[in-house]
CSV table of C-alpha atoms in Angstrom, one decimal:
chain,number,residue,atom,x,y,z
A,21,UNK,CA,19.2,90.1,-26.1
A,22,UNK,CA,16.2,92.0,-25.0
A,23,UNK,CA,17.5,95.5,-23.5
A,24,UNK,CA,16.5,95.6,-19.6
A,25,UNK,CA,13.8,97.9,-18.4
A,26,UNK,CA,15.6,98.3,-15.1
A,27,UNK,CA,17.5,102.3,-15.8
A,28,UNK,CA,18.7,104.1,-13.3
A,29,UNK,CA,20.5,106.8,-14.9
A,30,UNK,CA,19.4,109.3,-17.4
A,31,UNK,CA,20.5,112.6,-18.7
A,32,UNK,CA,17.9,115.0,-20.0
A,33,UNK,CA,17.8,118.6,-21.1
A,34,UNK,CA,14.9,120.9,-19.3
A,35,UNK,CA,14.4,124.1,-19.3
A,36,UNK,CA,10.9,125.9,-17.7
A,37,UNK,CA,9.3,128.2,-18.9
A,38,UNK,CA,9.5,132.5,-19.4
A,39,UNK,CA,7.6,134.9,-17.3
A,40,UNK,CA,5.0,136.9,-19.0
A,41,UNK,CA,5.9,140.8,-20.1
A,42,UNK,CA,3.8,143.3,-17.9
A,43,UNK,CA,1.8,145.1,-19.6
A,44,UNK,CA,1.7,148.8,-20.6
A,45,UNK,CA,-2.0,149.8,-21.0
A,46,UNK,CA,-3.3,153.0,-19.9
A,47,UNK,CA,-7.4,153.0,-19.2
A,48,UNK,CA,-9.4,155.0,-21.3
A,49,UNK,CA,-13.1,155.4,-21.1
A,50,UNK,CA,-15.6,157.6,-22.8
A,51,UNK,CA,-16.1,160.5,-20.4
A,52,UNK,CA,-12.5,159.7,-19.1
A,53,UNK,CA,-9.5,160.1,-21.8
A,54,UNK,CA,-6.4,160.1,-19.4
A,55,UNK,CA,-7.8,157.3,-16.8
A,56,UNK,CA,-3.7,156.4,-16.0
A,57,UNK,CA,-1.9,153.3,-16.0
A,58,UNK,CA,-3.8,149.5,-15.2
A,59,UNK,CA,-1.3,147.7,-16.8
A,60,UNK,CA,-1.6,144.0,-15.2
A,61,UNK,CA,1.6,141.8,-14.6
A,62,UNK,CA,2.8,139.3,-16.4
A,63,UNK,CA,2.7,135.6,-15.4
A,64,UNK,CA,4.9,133.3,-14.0
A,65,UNK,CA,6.2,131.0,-16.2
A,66,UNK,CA,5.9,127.0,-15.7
A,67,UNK,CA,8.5,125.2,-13.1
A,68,UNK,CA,9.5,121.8,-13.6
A,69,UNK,CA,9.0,119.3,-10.4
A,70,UNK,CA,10.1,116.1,-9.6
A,71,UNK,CA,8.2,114.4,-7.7
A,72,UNK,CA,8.8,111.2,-5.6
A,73,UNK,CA,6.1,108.3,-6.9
A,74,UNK,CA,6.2,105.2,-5.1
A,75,UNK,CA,4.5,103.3,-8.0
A,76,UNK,CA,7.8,103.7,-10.0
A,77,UNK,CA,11.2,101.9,-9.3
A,78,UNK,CA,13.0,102.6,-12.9
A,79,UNK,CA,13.7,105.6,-14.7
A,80,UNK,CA,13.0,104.3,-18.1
A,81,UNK,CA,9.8,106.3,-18.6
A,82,UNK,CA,12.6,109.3,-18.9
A,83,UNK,CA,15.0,107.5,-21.0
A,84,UNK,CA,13.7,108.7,-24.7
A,85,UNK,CA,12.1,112.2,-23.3
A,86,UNK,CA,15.7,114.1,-23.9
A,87,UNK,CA,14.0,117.3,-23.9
A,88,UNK,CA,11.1,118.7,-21.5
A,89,UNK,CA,9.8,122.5,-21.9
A,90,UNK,CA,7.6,123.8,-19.4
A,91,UNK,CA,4.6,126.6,-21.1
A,92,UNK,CA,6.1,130.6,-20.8
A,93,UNK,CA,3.8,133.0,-18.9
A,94,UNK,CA,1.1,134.9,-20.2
A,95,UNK,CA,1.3,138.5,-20.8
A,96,UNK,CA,-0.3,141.1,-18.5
A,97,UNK,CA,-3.6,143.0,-19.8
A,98,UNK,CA,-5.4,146.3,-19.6
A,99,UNK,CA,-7.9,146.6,-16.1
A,100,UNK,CA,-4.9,145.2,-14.1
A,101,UNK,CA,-5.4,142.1,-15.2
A,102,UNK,CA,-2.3,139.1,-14.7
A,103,UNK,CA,-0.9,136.9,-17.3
A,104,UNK,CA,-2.0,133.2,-16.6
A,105,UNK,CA,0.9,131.4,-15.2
A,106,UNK,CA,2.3,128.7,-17.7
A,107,UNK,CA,1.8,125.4,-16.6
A,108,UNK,CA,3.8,123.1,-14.4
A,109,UNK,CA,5.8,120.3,-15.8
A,110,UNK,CA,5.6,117.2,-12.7
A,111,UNK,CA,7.6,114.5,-14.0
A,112,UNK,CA,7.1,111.6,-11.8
A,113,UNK,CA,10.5,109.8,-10.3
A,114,UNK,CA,11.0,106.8,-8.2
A,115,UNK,CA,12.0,107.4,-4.6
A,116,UNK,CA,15.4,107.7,-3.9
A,117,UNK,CA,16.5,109.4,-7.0
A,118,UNK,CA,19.0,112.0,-7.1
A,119,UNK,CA,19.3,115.1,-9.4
A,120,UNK,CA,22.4,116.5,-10.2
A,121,UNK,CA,24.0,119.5,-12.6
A,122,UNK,CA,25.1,117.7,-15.6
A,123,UNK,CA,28.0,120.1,-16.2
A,124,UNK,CA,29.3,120.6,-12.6
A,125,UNK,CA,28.5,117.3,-10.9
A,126,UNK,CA,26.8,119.1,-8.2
A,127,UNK,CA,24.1,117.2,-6.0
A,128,UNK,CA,21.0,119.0,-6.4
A,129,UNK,CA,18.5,117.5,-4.4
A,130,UNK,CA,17.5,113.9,-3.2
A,131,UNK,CA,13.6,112.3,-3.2
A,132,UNK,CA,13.0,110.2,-0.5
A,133,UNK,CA,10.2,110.2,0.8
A,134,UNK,CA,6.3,109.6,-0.9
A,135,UNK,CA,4.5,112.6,-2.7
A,136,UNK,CA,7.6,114.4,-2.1
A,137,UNK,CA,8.4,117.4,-5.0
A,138,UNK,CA,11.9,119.2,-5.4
A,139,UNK,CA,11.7,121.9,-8.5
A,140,UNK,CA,14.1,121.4,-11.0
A,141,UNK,CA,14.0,124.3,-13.0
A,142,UNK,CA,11.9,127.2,-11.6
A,143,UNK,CA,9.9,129.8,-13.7
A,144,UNK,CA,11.0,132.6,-14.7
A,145,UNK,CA,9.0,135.6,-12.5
A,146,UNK,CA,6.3,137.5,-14.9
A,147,UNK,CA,7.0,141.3,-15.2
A,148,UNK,CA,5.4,143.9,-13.3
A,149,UNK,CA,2.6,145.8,-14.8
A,150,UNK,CA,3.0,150.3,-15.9
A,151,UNK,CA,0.7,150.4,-12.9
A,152,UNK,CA,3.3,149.1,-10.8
A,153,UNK,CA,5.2,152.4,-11.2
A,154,UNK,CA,2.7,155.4,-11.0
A,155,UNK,CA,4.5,157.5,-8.6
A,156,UNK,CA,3.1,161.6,-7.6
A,157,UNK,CA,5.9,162.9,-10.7
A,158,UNK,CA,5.3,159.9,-13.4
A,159,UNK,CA,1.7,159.9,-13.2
A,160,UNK,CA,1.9,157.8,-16.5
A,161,UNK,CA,4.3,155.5,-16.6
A,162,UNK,CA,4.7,154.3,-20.9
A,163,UNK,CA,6.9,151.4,-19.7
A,164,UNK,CA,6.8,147.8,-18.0
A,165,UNK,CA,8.6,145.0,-16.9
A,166,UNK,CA,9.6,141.9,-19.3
A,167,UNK,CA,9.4,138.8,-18.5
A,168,UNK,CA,12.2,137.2,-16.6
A,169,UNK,CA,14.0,134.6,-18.5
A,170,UNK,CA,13.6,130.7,-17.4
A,171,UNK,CA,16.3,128.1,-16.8
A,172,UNK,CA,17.0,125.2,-19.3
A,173,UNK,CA,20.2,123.3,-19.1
A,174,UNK,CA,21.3,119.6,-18.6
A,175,UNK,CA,20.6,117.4,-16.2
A,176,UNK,CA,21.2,114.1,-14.6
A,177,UNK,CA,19.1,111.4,-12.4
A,178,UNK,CA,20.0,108.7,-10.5
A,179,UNK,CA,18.5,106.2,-9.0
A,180,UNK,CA,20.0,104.5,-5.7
A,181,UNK,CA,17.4,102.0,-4.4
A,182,UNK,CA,16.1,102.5,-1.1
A,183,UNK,CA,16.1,98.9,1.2
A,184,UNK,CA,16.9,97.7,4.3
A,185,UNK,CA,19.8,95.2,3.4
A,186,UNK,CA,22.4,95.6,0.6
A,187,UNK,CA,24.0,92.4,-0.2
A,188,UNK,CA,27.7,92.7,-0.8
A,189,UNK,CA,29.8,89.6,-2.6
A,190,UNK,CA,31.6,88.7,-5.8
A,191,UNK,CA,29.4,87.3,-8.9
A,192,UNK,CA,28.4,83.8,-8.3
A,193,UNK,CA,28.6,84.2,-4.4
A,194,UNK,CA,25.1,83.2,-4.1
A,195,UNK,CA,23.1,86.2,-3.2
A,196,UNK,CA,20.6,85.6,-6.1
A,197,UNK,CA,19.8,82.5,-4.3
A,198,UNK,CA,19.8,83.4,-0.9
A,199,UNK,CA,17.3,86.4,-2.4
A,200,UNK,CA,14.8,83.7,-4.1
A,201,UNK,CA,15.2,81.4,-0.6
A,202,UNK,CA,14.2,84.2,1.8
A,203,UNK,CA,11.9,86.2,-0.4
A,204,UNK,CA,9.5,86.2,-3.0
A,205,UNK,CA,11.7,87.8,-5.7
A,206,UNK,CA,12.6,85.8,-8.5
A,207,UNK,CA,16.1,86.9,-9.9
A,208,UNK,CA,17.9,85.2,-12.9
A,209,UNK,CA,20.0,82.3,-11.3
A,210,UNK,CA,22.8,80.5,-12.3
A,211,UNK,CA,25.9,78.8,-12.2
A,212,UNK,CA,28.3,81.5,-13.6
A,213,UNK,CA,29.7,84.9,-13.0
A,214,UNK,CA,27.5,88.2,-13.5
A,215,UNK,CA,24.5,86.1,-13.8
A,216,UNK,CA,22.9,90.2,-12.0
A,217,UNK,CA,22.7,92.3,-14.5
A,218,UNK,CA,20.3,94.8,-12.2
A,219,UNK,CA,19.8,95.1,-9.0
A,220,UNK,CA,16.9,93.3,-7.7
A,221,UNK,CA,14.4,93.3,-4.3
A,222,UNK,CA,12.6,91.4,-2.2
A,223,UNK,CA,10.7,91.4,1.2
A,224,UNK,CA,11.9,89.1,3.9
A,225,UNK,CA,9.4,88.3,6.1
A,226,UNK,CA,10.0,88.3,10.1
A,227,UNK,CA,8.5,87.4,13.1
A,228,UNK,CA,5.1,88.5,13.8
A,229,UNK,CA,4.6,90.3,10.7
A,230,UNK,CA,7.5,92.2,10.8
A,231,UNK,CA,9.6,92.3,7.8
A,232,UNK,CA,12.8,94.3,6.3
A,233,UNK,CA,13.5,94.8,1.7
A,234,UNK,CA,16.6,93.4,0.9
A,235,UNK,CA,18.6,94.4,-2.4
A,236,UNK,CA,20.7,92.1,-4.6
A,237,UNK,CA,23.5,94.0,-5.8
A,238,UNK,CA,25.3,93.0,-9.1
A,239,UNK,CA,28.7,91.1,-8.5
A,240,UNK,CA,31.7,93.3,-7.1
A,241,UNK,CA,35.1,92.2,-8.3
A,242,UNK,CA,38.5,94.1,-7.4
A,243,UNK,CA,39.0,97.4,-9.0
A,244,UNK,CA,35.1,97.6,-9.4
A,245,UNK,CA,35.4,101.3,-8.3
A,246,UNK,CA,37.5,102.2,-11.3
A,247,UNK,CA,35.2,100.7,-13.4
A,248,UNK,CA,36.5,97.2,-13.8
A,249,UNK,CA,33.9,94.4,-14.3
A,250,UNK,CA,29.8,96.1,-13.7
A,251,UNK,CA,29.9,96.5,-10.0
A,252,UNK,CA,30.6,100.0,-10.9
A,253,UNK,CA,27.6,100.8,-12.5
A,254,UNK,CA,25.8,99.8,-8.7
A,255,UNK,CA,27.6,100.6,-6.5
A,256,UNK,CA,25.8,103.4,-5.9
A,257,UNK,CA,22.5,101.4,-4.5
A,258,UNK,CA,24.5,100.5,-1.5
A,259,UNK,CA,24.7,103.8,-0.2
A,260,UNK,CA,21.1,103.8,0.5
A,261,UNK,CA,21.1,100.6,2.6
A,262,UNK,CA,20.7,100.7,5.9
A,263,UNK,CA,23.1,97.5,6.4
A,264,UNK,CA,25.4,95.4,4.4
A,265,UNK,CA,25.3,91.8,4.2
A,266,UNK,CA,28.6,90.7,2.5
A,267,UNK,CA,28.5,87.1,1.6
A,268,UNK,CA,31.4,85.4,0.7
A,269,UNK,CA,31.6,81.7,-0.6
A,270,UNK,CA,33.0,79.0,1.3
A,271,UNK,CA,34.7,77.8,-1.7
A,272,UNK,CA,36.8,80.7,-1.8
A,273,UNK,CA,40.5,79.5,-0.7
A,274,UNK,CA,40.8,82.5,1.9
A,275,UNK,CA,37.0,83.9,2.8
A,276,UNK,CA,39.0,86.4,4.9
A,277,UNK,CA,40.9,87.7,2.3
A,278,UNK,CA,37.6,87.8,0.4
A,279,UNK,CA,35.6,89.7,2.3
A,280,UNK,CA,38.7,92.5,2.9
A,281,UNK,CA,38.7,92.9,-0.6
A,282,UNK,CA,35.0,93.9,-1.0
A,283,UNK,CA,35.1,96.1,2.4
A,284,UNK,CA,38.3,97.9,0.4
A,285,UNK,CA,36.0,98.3,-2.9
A,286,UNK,CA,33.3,100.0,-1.0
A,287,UNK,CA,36.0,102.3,0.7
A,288,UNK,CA,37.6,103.5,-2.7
A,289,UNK,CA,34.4,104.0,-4.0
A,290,UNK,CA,32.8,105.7,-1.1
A,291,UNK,CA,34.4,106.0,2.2
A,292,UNK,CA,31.2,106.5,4.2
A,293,UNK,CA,30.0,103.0,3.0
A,294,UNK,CA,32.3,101.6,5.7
A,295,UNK,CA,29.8,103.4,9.0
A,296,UNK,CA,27.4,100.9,8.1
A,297,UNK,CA,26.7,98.0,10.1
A,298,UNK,CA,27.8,95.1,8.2
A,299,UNK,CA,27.0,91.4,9.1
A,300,UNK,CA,29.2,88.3,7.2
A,301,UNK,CA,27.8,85.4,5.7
A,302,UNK,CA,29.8,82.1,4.5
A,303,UNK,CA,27.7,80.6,1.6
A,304,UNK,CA,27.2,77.6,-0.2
A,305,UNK,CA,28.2,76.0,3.5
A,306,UNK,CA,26.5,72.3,2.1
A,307,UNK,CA,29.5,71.9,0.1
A,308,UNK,CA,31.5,71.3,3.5
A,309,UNK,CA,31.9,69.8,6.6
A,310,UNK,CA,31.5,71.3,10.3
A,311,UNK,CA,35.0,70.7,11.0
A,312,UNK,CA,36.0,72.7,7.6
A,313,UNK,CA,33.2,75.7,9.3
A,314,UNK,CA,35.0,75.2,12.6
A,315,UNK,CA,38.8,75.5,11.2
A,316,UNK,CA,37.8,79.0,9.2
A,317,UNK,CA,36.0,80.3,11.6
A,318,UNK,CA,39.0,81.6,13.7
A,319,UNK,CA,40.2,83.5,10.4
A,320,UNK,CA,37.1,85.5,10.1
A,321,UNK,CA,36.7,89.1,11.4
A,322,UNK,CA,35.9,89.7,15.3
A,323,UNK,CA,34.4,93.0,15.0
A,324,UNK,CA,31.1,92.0,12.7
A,325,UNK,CA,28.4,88.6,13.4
A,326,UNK,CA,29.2,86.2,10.7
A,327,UNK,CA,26.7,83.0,10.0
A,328,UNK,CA,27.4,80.0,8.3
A,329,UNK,CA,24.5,79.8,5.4
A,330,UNK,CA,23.5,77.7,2.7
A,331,UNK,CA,20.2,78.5,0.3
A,332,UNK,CA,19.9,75.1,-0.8
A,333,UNK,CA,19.9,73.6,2.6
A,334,UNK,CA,18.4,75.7,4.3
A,335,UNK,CA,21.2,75.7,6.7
A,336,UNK,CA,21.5,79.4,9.2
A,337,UNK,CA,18.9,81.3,7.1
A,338,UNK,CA,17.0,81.8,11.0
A,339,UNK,CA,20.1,82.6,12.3
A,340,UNK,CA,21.1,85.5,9.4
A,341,UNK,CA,17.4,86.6,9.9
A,342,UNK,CA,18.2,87.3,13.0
A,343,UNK,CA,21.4,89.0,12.6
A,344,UNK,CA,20.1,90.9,9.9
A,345,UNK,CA,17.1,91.6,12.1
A,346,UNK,CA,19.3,93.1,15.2
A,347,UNK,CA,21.2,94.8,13.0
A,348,UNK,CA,18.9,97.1,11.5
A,349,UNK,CA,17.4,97.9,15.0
A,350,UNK,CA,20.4,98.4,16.9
């Protein structure tokens, strides 16, 4: 099977660049055989930037580049002249990725927003010049400043996709459908589990021109958050969604019971998933009867809107709109 272009993780090795040495010349002229020091400093050497493209939406571009190395910093010349700075490494990222220490875990910096650049590894600073430390007693300062020494190390990215509406359900649930129904993305669909392999989005169109980007997560099972099944792998999209549809089939013997189970998989995973607003939708509702909708829906939760859906049908797609719609402008 083909490998899919969709990557959201990589792990890559950078490491900028050196500063430039100062330099150590000491002017000398025909008529003039002790001009002094005009040693220039060294340069900077090159940083390496992420920056935040909107044209991207995968990492794979970084997935074979395992090693990036900005340019060192020139040295500093006679007549106070600087070392050229190395040049910059800019290594274009999706929005929404997130950069972290490969050996300590630690949360570097996030790119959300358009044209925005983080550096990753900065520079090292380019020494100063003999000219630098002339004082009234050291009128001729033989010495100067080396370069100061870049940062290299391991590094990861992520990528959590940035949308309006996360949907929430076990595989086969019926979220790749509802996704093709309401928008114009065209996901693998199916009638068996894990047929999401990668997270998918679409634009829903509302009223008046008005419309929200809704994400189609990969199937949750229980124990996704210790790595059971590929929810696991995902999970980490919903974090960036503003609000969480969980959909839950009505073929499921106790849709309750259902939807606590994925509620309890975002908690053990991430305990802040749970201050979103969530709205509940019953799928696949063409495969029963209203008086089936009107005996289970006494056993569904009171605190979020729920809607009885169905994708093939057509059945309360205005109404989820609409539910989805309030939600995210609460």
């Amino acid at each position: 099977m083909a490998e899919s272009n969709f990557i959201d993780y990589v792990k890559i090795f950078c490491a900028s660049g050196h500063g430039g040495a100062g330099s150590t010349h000491l002017y000398r002229a025909k008529y003039i055989p002790k001009g002094g020091p005009d040693g220039g400093d060294g340069g900077r050497g090159g940083h390496i930037i992420l920056r935040a493209n909107p044209q991207f939406w995968t990492l794979i571009h970084l997935k074979y580049r395992k090693h990036v190395k900005a340019d060192d910093g020139g040295k500093g010349e006679g007549g106070n002249r600087h070392g050229k700075n190395g040049a910059d490494i800019v290594l274009d990222v999706p929005l929404g990725t997130v950069a972290k220490d490969a050996e300590t875990g630690e949360v570097l910096f996030e790119l959300v927003e358009a044209g925005e650049e983080k550096i990753l590894c900065r520079g090292g600073r380019g020494g100063l010049g003999n000219t630098n430390f002339k004082t009234p007693t050291l009128q001729t300062p033989r010495f100067a400043q080396p370069g100061e020494d870049g940062v290299e190390g391991w590094f990861i990215l992520e990528l959590k996709l940035l949308a309006d509406v996360g949907l929430v359900g076990f595989p086969n649930a019926g979220k790749s459908t509802l996704l093709a129904t309401i928008t114009s993305a065209k996901p693998k669909i199916a009638n068996y589990a894990f047929t999401t392999l990668e997270p998918n989005l679409g634009i829903v169109r509302y009223y008046d021109g008005r419309s929200f980007v809704m994400a189609d997560i990969p199937g949750i099972i229980e124990g996704a958050h210790e790595g059971r099944g590929i929810g696991i792998r995902f999970l980490r999209h919903i974090e960036r969604n503003s609000v969480l549809l969980f959909m839950v089939s009505a073929e499921e013997e106790d849709i309750a019971a259902g939807y606590k189970t994925l509620l309890n998989e975002l908690e053990e995973y991430n305990p802040e998933l749970l201050v979103k607003d969530r709205v509940l939708a019953v799928t696949k509702c063409d495969l029963i009867d209203k008086k089936k909708e009107k005996e289970i829906e006494p056993t569904l939760p009171k605190d979020i809107p729920h809607v009885f859906i169905s994708s093939m049908s057509q059945q309360g797609l205005k109404e989820l709109k609409e539910a989805l719609w309030a939600a995210l402008h609460k």
